Amino acid sequence: MPNLVPAAHQPGPGRSFRLVRKSLALACTLALVLPLAVSPASAQRSKLPLVRDAETEALLKDYAKPIFKVAGISNSEPQIILVNDKSFNAFVPDSRRMFINIGVLMEAEAPGEVIGVLAHETGHIAGRHLVRLRAAAANAQIMSVIGMIVGAGAAAAGAAAGSSDVAGGGGALIMGSGSVGKRSLLSYQRGEEAAADRAALKYLNATGQSARGMLRTFQRMSEQQMFTRKYADPYAQSHPMAQNRYNGLLNEAQKSKYFNQPDDYVLQYRHEQVRAKLFAFTSHPSATLRAYPRSDKSPAAQYARAIAAMKSRGKGAVKEIDALIRVQPNNPYYYELKGQALLEGGDPKRAIAPFRKALSYKPNEPQFLVWLGYALVAANVKSYLPEAERLLKKAIQRDPNSGVAYSQLAIAHGRQGERAEADLATAKGLMVTGDFLAAKRYAARAQKSLKRGSPAWLQADDIVAYNAPKLPNRR
């Protein structure tokens, strides 16, 4: 930076202009990449740990559906994507995707708390905040550049006059200009966060739901900020302080005739099931047994203990899952769990039946299709392979980002002697996980055996010709 260069070595006018022009170009670039759009596939490439669970995703869709409808985005519903992170956070990188940390579900004690988060993020999408944030980011960068230009001019004038005070003032102005631009952007972000909060209240009221859950979330956040907010600069935050958000919403929320409306008991039951499931799958079995001891006879506790038993590879896992099924014989997720326990326990043939049962209740659930196809392939019976291939292709049509589906489809093709099709499926799976170089190699090999101009050949050709976009250097 010019202000860090001693006066005797200040660049001449030509060099200053080049630096400024480069900074302006950088400002424009940043405006285009902030916020960075993320897809499930690109999230995998950037090592964002994603979670797939049909039960949790179905619950979130049911939470969000009425919100999306009243917000006017039901015709292009954003995909809700789970992130394997236990912190309480959610974000929307664009109008098509909403990322929710599993910590939101695990910390929330009632459905309303999660629904409030979804309503807030929906407010960002419906309000087109992301589009305007790019413009605000550009303005903030330009403000910083203008400050640098003015500061460089003041420093140069001071140096020419022999005044170290003026030169020093110019340097301070240069350093301060970045702060001005940053604070301007943060101020804009805080305004958009407040607007999303107000939109969330509107959506909750329009759907006949209470905002108490959203207020509980801000209360919990405020308690966590109790010490840090004493020393925090409120103007250097991207979000308003939680207590301020709570205070700003309380009166308006209490005016709603639905404020004392209780949470739907069916959603509460499903919420507790999902909380227990996520805890058990992401924790050591001993931690699960401490959190859900044998003395706890609730369905959620029994669910968590059955998952812990499966993770421990214990022989009693299937027995515990069968006990769940006897109580709820129509619960497809219990059959899914049983199939998973058998498959991971090395008995894929026995896993086929419970996966079929799960699919009978939800015939179009792509994750159930993948599980059943996986079990059919793993059973290593040649007569099972055509069905496995059909199921996996159906799953991919509904969920094109399933790397597991592509890998199992490649195995099914390979065992049937269809080497080119196996290579193409492998290439597609590698594209999903972001290994573009390996995908190109497999696609090129597949092309050699495929009929030129056929749909499969053209798909392989698209992969061979693909040039991955260069991601910005994020430091």
Coordinates of C-alpha atoms in Angstrom, one line a residue:
M1 CA 0.0 0.0 0.0
P2 CA 1.4 3.5 -0.9
N3 CA 0.9 4.8 2.7
L4 CA 3.4 2.2 4.0
V5 CA 6.1 3.3 1.5
P6 CA 8.5 5.9 2.9
A7 CA 8.1 9.4 1.4
A8 CA 11.4 9.2 -0.5
H9 CA 10.2 6.1 -2.4
Q10 CA 6.6 7.2 -3.2
P11 CA 5.6 6.1 -6.7
G12 CA 5.3 8.6 -9.5
P13 CA 1.9 9.7 -10.9
G14 CA 1.9 6.9 -13.6
R15 CA 2.4 4.2 -11.0
S16 CA -0.2 5.6 -8.7
F17 CA -2.8 5.6 -11.5
R18 CA -2.0 1.9 -12.3
L19 CA -2.4 1.0 -8.6
V20 CA -5.8 2.8 -8.4
R21 CA -7.0 1.3 -11.7
K22 CA -6.0 -2.2 -10.4
S23 CA -7.9 -1.5 -7.1
L24 CA -11.0 -0.4 -9.0
A25 CA -10.9 -3.6 -11.1
L26 CA -10.6 -5.6 -7.8
A27 CA -13.6 -3.7 -6.4
C28 CA -15.7 -4.7 -9.4
T29 CA -14.5 -8.3 -9.1
L30 CA -15.4 -8.5 -5.5
A31 CA -18.8 -7.1 -6.2
L32 CA -19.4 -10.0 -8.6
V33 CA -18.3 -12.8 -6.2
L34 CA -19.8 -11.6 -2.9
P35 CA -21.7 -13.6 -1.8
L36 CA -20.2 -16.7 -3.5
A37 CA -22.9 -18.9 -5.0
V38 CA -22.7 -22.4 -3.7
S39 CA -24.3 -25.5 -5.1
P40 CA -24.4 -28.9 -3.4
A41 CA -21.7 -30.1 -5.8
S42 CA -19.5 -27.0 -5.4
A43 CA -20.1 -27.2 -1.6
Q44 CA -18.6 -30.7 -1.7
R45 CA -15.6 -29.4 -3.7
S46 CA -15.0 -26.6 -1.2
K47 CA -15.1 -29.2 1.6
L48 CA -18.4 -27.9 3.1
P49 CA -19.5 -31.0 5.0
L50 CA -23.0 -31.8 3.9
V51 CA -25.5 -34.2 5.4
R52 CA -28.2 -36.2 3.6
D53 CA -31.1 -37.6 5.6
A54 CA -34.5 -38.1 4.1
E55 CA -36.4 -37.7 7.4
T56 CA -34.7 -34.5 8.3
E57 CA -35.1 -33.0 4.8
A58 CA -38.8 -34.0 4.7
L59 CA -39.4 -32.2 8.1
L60 CA -37.6 -29.1 6.9
K61 CA -39.7 -29.0 3.7
D62 CA -42.9 -29.3 5.7
Y63 CA -41.7 -26.4 7.9
A64 CA -40.8 -24.3 4.9
K65 CA -43.6 -25.0 2.5
P66 CA -46.3 -22.6 3.9
I67 CA -43.6 -19.9 4.4
F68 CA -42.4 -20.2 0.8
K69 CA -46.1 -20.0 -0.3
V70 CA -46.9 -16.7 1.5
A71 CA -43.5 -15.3 0.5
G72 CA -44.4 -15.8 -3.1
I73 CA -41.5 -18.2 -3.9
S74 CA -43.4 -21.5 -3.9
N75 CA -43.1 -21.8 -7.7
S76 CA -39.3 -21.9 -7.4
E77 CA -38.8 -23.3 -4.0
P78 CA -35.1 -23.1 -2.8
Q79 CA -33.4 -26.4 -2.1
I80 CA -32.8 -26.8 1.7
I81 CA -29.3 -28.3 2.2
L82 CA -28.1 -29.6 5.5
V83 CA -24.6 -28.8 6.7
N84 CA -22.8 -31.1 9.2
D85 CA -22.0 -28.3 11.7
K86 CA -23.4 -28.2 15.2
S87 CA -23.3 -24.4 15.5
F88 CA -26.5 -22.5 15.2
N89 CA -26.3 -21.0 11.7
A90 CA -28.1 -20.8 8.4
F91 CA -27.5 -18.8 5.2
V92 CA -28.7 -18.3 1.6
P93 CA -26.0 -17.9 -1.0
D94 CA -28.5 -17.3 -3.8
S95 CA -32.2 -17.6 -4.5
R96 CA -32.1 -21.3 -5.2
R97 CA -30.4 -22.7 -2.1
M98 CA -30.8 -22.4 1.7
F99 CA -28.1 -24.0 3.9
I100 CA -29.1 -25.0 7.4
N101 CA -26.6 -26.3 10.0
I102 CA -27.7 -29.4 11.8
G103 CA -27.0 -27.3 15.0
V104 CA -30.2 -25.3 14.3
L105 CA -32.3 -28.5 14.6
M106 CA -30.3 -29.9 17.5
E107 CA -30.4 -26.7 19.6
A108 CA -34.0 -25.8 18.9
E109 CA -36.4 -27.2 21.4
A110 CA -39.5 -26.6 19.4
P111 CA -40.5 -26.5 15.7
G112 CA -41.2 -22.7 15.9
E113 CA -37.6 -22.0 16.5
V114 CA -36.5 -23.7 13.3
I115 CA -39.5 -22.2 11.4
G116 CA -38.4 -18.7 12.5
V117 CA -34.9 -19.3 11.1
L118 CA -36.4 -20.5 7.8
A119 CA -38.8 -17.6 7.7
H120 CA -35.8 -15.2 8.2
E121 CA -33.8 -16.7 5.4
T122 CA -36.8 -16.7 3.2
G123 CA -37.1 -12.9 3.8
H124 CA -33.6 -12.5 2.4
I125 CA -34.6 -14.4 -0.8
A126 CA -38.0 -12.8 -1.3
G127 CA -36.5 -9.3 -0.6
R128 CA -33.7 -9.9 -3.2
H129 CA -31.2 -8.9 -0.5
L130 CA -28.4 -11.0 -2.1
V131 CA -28.6 -9.1 -5.4
R132 CA -28.5 -5.7 -3.6
L133 CA -25.7 -7.0 -1.3
R134 CA -23.4 -7.4 -4.4
A135 CA -24.1 -3.7 -5.3
A136 CA -23.5 -2.6 -1.7
A137 CA -20.2 -4.6 -1.6
A138 CA -19.2 -2.8 -4.8
N139 CA -20.0 0.6 -3.4
A140 CA -18.0 -0.2 -0.2
Q141 CA -15.0 -1.2 -2.3
I142 CA -15.3 1.9 -4.4
M143 CA -15.5 4.1 -1.3
S144 CA -12.2 2.5 -0.1
V145 CA -10.6 3.1 -3.4
I146 CA -11.7 6.8 -3.5
G147 CA -10.3 7.2 0.0
M148 CA -7.1 5.7 -1.1
I149 CA -6.9 8.1 -4.1
V150 CA -7.6 11.2 -1.9
G151 CA -5.2 9.9 0.7
A152 CA -2.4 9.3 -1.8
G153 CA -2.9 12.8 -3.2
A154 CA -2.7 14.4 0.3
A155 CA 0.4 12.4 1.1
A156 CA 2.0 13.4 -2.2
A157 CA 1.2 17.0 -1.6
G158 CA 2.5 16.9 1.9
A159 CA 5.7 15.2 0.8
A160 CA 6.2 17.9 -1.9
A161 CA 5.7 20.7 0.6
G162 CA 8.1 19.0 3.0
S163 CA 5.4 18.6 5.7
S164 CA 5.6 15.3 7.5
D165 CA 2.3 16.2 9.3
V166 CA 0.4 16.4 6.1
A167 CA 2.0 13.3 4.8
G168 CA 1.1 11.5 7.9
G169 CA -2.5 12.7 7.7
G170 CA -2.7 11.4 4.2
G171 CA -1.5 8.0 5.3
A172 CA -4.1 8.0 8.1
L173 CA -6.8 8.8 5.5
I174 CA -5.7 6.0 3.3
M175 CA -5.8 3.5 6.1
G176 CA -9.2 4.9 7.4
S177 CA -10.9 4.7 3.9
G178 CA -11.0 0.9 4.1
S179 CA -12.8 1.2 7.5
V180 CA -15.3 3.6 6.1
G181 CA -16.2 1.3 3.2
K182 CA -16.4 -1.7 5.5
R183 CA -18.7 0.1 8.0
S184 CA -20.9 1.2 5.1
L185 CA -21.3 -2.4 4.0
L186 CA -21.9 -3.7 7.5
S187 CA -24.5 -1.0 8.1
Y188 CA -26.3 -2.1 4.9
Q189 CA -26.1 -5.7 6.0
R190 CA -27.6 -4.9 9.4
G191 CA -30.4 -3.1 7.7
E192 CA -31.1 -6.1 5.5
E193 CA -31.1 -8.4 8.5
A194 CA -33.7 -6.2 10.3
A195 CA -35.8 -6.3 7.1
A196 CA -35.6 -10.1 7.0
D197 CA -36.7 -10.3 10.6
R198 CA -39.7 -8.1 9.8
A199 CA -40.5 -10.2 6.8
A200 CA -40.3 -13.4 8.9
L201 CA -42.9 -11.9 11.3
K202 CA -45.2 -11.2 8.4
Y203 CA -44.8 -14.8 7.0
L204 CA -45.5 -16.3 10.4
N205 CA -48.6 -14.3 10.9
A206 CA -49.8 -15.0 7.4
T207 CA -49.4 -18.8 8.1
G208 CA -51.1 -18.7 11.5
Q209 CA -48.0 -19.4 13.4
S210 CA -46.5 -17.9 16.5
A211 CA -43.3 -15.9 16.5
R212 CA -42.4 -17.1 20.0
G213 CA -40.0 -19.6 18.6
M214 CA -38.1 -16.9 16.7
L215 CA -38.0 -14.7 19.9
R216 CA -36.6 -17.7 21.9
T217 CA -33.8 -18.0 19.4
F218 CA -32.8 -14.3 19.9
Q219 CA -33.1 -14.7 23.6
R220 CA -30.7 -17.6 23.5
M221 CA -28.3 -15.7 21.2
S222 CA -28.5 -12.7 23.5
E223 CA -27.5 -14.8 26.5
Q224 CA -24.5 -16.2 24.6
Q225 CA -23.5 -12.6 23.7
M226 CA -24.0 -11.3 27.2
F227 CA -20.3 -10.9 27.9
T228 CA -19.0 -10.1 24.4
R229 CA -21.7 -7.4 23.6
K230 CA -20.3 -5.3 26.5
Y231 CA -17.1 -4.8 24.5
A232 CA -18.4 -5.2 20.9
D233 CA -18.6 -2.2 18.6
P234 CA -22.3 -2.4 17.4
Y235 CA -21.2 -0.6 14.1
A236 CA -18.7 -3.3 13.3
Q237 CA -21.2 -6.1 13.2
S238 CA -22.8 -7.7 10.2
H239 CA -26.0 -8.5 12.2
P240 CA -27.8 -6.4 14.8
M241 CA -27.1 -7.5 18.3
A242 CA -29.4 -10.3 19.3
Q243 CA -31.0 -8.3 22.2
N244 CA -31.7 -5.4 19.9
R245 CA -33.4 -7.8 17.4
Y246 CA -35.5 -9.3 20.3
N247 CA -36.5 -5.8 21.5
G248 CA -37.4 -4.7 18.0
L249 CA -39.6 -7.7 17.3
L250 CA -41.3 -8.3 20.7
N251 CA -44.1 -5.7 20.6
E252 CA -45.0 -6.4 17.0
A253 CA -45.0 -10.2 17.6
Q254 CA -47.2 -9.9 20.6
K255 CA -49.9 -8.0 18.5
S256 CA -50.5 -11.1 16.5
K257 CA -53.6 -13.2 17.4
Y258 CA -51.4 -16.3 16.9
F259 CA -48.7 -15.3 19.4
N260 CA -49.9 -17.8 22.0
Q261 CA -50.7 -20.5 19.4
P262 CA -49.0 -23.7 20.5
D263 CA -46.7 -25.7 18.2
D264 CA -48.4 -28.4 16.2
Y265 CA -48.0 -31.6 18.3
V266 CA -47.3 -33.8 15.2
L267 CA -44.5 -31.4 14.1
Q268 CA -43.2 -31.4 17.7
Y269 CA -43.0 -35.2 17.8
R270 CA -41.2 -35.3 14.4
H271 CA -38.9 -32.5 15.6
E272 CA -37.9 -34.5 18.7
Q273 CA -37.3 -37.6 16.6
V274 CA -35.0 -35.7 14.2
R275 CA -33.1 -34.0 17.1
A276 CA -32.5 -37.4 18.6
K277 CA -31.5 -38.9 15.3
L278 CA -29.0 -36.2 14.5
F279 CA -27.5 -36.3 17.9
A280 CA -27.0 -40.1 17.8
F281 CA -25.5 -40.1 14.3
T282 CA -23.1 -37.3 15.1
S283 CA -22.0 -38.4 18.6
H284 CA -20.2 -41.3 20.1
P285 CA -22.6 -44.0 21.3
S286 CA -21.5 -43.5 24.9
A287 CA -22.5 -39.8 24.6
T288 CA -25.9 -40.8 23.2
L289 CA -26.5 -43.2 26.1
R290 CA -25.7 -40.4 28.5
A291 CA -28.0 -38.0 26.8
Y292 CA -30.8 -40.6 26.3
P293 CA -30.4 -43.1 29.2
R294 CA -32.4 -46.3 29.4
S295 CA -34.7 -44.7 32.0
D296 CA -36.0 -42.4 29.2
K297 CA -38.8 -44.3 27.5
S298 CA -39.7 -41.6 25.0
P299 CA -39.9 -42.6 21.3
A300 CA -37.0 -40.1 20.6
A301 CA -34.8 -41.7 23.3
Q302 CA -35.5 -45.2 21.9
Y303 CA -34.7 -44.0 18.4
A304 CA -31.4 -42.5 19.6
R305 CA -30.4 -45.7 21.4
A306 CA -31.2 -47.8 18.4
I307 CA -28.9 -45.7 16.3
A308 CA -26.2 -45.8 18.9
A309 CA -26.5 -49.6 18.9
M310 CA -26.1 -49.7 15.1
K311 CA -23.0 -47.4 15.3
S312 CA -21.5 -49.8 17.9
R313 CA -22.0 -52.7 15.5
G314 CA -23.8 -54.5 18.3
K315 CA -25.8 -57.6 17.6
G316 CA -28.8 -56.1 19.4
A317 CA -29.1 -53.2 17.0
V318 CA -31.7 -54.9 14.7
K319 CA -33.6 -56.1 17.7
E320 CA -33.9 -52.5 19.0
I321 CA -35.0 -51.2 15.6
D322 CA -37.6 -54.0 15.4
A323 CA -39.0 -52.8 18.7
L324 CA -39.4 -49.4 17.2
I325 CA -41.2 -50.9 14.1
R326 CA -43.6 -52.8 16.3
V327 CA -44.8 -49.5 17.8
Q328 CA -44.9 -47.7 14.5
P329 CA -45.2 -50.2 11.7
N330 CA -45.9 -47.5 9.1
N331 CA -42.8 -45.4 9.8
P332 CA -40.6 -45.6 6.7
Y333 CA -37.5 -44.2 8.4
Y334 CA -37.4 -47.1 10.9
Y335 CA -37.2 -49.5 7.9
E336 CA -34.5 -47.4 6.4
L337 CA -32.6 -47.6 9.6
K338 CA -33.0 -51.4 9.8
G339 CA -31.8 -51.7 6.2
Q340 CA -28.8 -49.5 6.9
A341 CA -27.9 -51.6 10.0
L342 CA -28.0 -54.8 8.0
L343 CA -26.1 -53.4 5.1
E344 CA -23.4 -51.9 7.2
G345 CA -23.3 -55.1 9.3
G346 CA -22.4 -57.1 6.2
D347 CA -25.7 -58.6 5.3
P348 CA -26.9 -56.8 2.2
K349 CA -29.3 -59.6 1.2
R350 CA -31.3 -59.1 4.4
A351 CA -31.2 -55.4 4.0
I352 CA -33.1 -55.5 0.7
A353 CA -36.5 -56.3 2.4
P354 CA -36.6 -53.3 4.8
F355 CA -35.4 -51.0 2.1
R356 CA -38.2 -52.2 -0.1
K357 CA -40.6 -51.6 2.8
A358 CA -39.4 -48.0 3.3
L359 CA -39.7 -47.4 -0.5
S360 CA -43.3 -48.8 -0.5
Y361 CA -44.3 -45.9 1.8
K362 CA -42.4 -43.2 -0.1
P363 CA -41.9 -44.5 -3.7
N364 CA -40.2 -41.4 -5.0
E365 CA -37.8 -40.7 -2.2
P366 CA -34.4 -40.7 -4.0
Q367 CA -32.4 -41.7 -0.9
F368 CA -34.6 -44.8 -0.5
L369 CA -34.0 -45.6 -4.1
V370 CA -30.3 -45.3 -3.6
W371 CA -30.3 -47.5 -0.5
L372 CA -32.2 -50.3 -2.2
G373 CA -30.1 -50.1 -5.3
Y374 CA -27.0 -50.2 -3.1
A375 CA -28.2 -53.3 -1.3
L376 CA -29.0 -55.0 -4.6
V377 CA -25.6 -54.3 -5.9
A378 CA -23.9 -55.3 -2.7
A379 CA -25.8 -58.6 -2.6
N380 CA -23.6 -59.7 -5.6
V381 CA -26.4 -61.6 -7.3
K382 CA -26.3 -61.1 -11.1
S383 CA -30.0 -61.3 -11.5
Y384 CA -30.5 -58.3 -9.1
L385 CA -28.4 -56.0 -11.2
P386 CA -31.0 -54.8 -13.8
E387 CA -33.3 -53.7 -11.0
A388 CA -30.5 -52.0 -9.2
E389 CA -29.6 -50.2 -12.4
R390 CA -33.2 -49.0 -12.9
L391 CA -33.6 -47.8 -9.3
L392 CA -30.3 -46.0 -9.3
K393 CA -31.1 -44.2 -12.6
K394 CA -34.4 -43.2 -11.1
A395 CA -32.7 -41.9 -8.0
I396 CA -30.3 -39.8 -10.1
Q397 CA -33.2 -38.3 -12.1
R398 CA -34.6 -37.0 -8.8
D399 CA -31.3 -36.2 -7.1
P400 CA -28.5 -35.6 -9.7
N401 CA -26.0 -34.7 -6.9
S402 CA -25.8 -38.2 -5.4
G403 CA -22.2 -39.4 -5.7
V404 CA -23.2 -42.7 -4.1
A405 CA -25.8 -43.4 -6.7
Y406 CA -23.3 -42.9 -9.5
S407 CA -20.7 -45.1 -7.9
Q408 CA -23.2 -47.9 -7.4
L409 CA -24.5 -47.5 -10.9
A410 CA -21.0 -47.8 -12.2
I411 CA -20.5 -51.1 -10.3
A412 CA -23.9 -52.4 -11.6
H413 CA -22.9 -51.6 -15.2
G414 CA -19.4 -53.1 -14.7
R415 CA -20.7 -56.4 -13.4
Q416 CA -23.0 -56.7 -16.4
G417 CA -20.1 -56.2 -18.8
E418 CA -21.0 -52.7 -19.8
R419 CA -17.6 -51.1 -19.4
A420 CA -18.3 -47.9 -21.3
E421 CA -21.5 -47.2 -19.3
A422 CA -19.6 -47.9 -16.1
D423 CA -16.9 -45.4 -17.1
L424 CA -19.5 -42.8 -17.9
A425 CA -21.3 -43.3 -14.6
T426 CA -17.9 -43.0 -12.8
A427 CA -17.1 -39.8 -14.7
K428 CA -20.5 -38.3 -13.7
G429 CA -19.9 -39.2 -10.1
L430 CA -16.5 -37.6 -10.2
M431 CA -18.0 -34.5 -11.6
V432 CA -20.4 -34.3 -8.7
T433 CA -17.5 -34.6 -6.2
G434 CA -15.4 -32.0 -8.1
D435 CA -12.6 -34.3 -9.4
F436 CA -12.8 -32.9 -12.9
L437 CA -9.4 -34.3 -14.2
A438 CA -10.3 -37.9 -13.2
A439 CA -13.8 -37.4 -14.6
K440 CA -12.4 -36.3 -18.0
R441 CA -10.2 -39.4 -18.1
Y442 CA -13.1 -41.7 -17.5
A443 CA -15.3 -39.8 -19.9
A444 CA -12.7 -40.0 -22.7
R445 CA -12.3 -43.7 -22.1
A446 CA -16.0 -44.2 -22.3
Q447 CA -16.2 -42.3 -25.6
K448 CA -13.9 -44.7 -27.3
S449 CA -16.5 -47.5 -26.9
L450 CA -19.7 -45.5 -27.3
K451 CA -21.5 -44.9 -30.5
R452 CA -20.5 -41.4 -31.8
G453 CA -23.4 -39.0 -31.6
S454 CA -25.4 -41.1 -29.2
P455 CA -26.8 -39.5 -26.0
A456 CA -24.3 -41.3 -23.9
W457 CA -21.4 -40.3 -26.2
L458 CA -22.6 -36.6 -26.1
Q459 CA -22.8 -36.7 -22.3
A460 CA -19.2 -38.0 -22.2
D461 CA -18.2 -35.3 -24.7
D462 CA -19.6 -32.6 -22.5
I463 CA -17.5 -33.8 -19.6
V464 CA -14.3 -34.0 -21.7
A465 CA -14.9 -30.5 -22.9
Y466 CA -15.9 -29.0 -19.5
N467 CA -13.7 -26.2 -18.1
A468 CA -14.1 -25.7 -14.4
P469 CA -14.7 -22.1 -13.4
K470 CA -11.9 -20.6 -11.5
L471 CA -12.9 -19.9 -7.9
P472 CA -11.7 -16.6 -6.4
N473 CA -8.6 -16.7 -4.3
R474 CA -10.1 -16.3 -0.8
R475 CA -7.6 -15.4 1.8

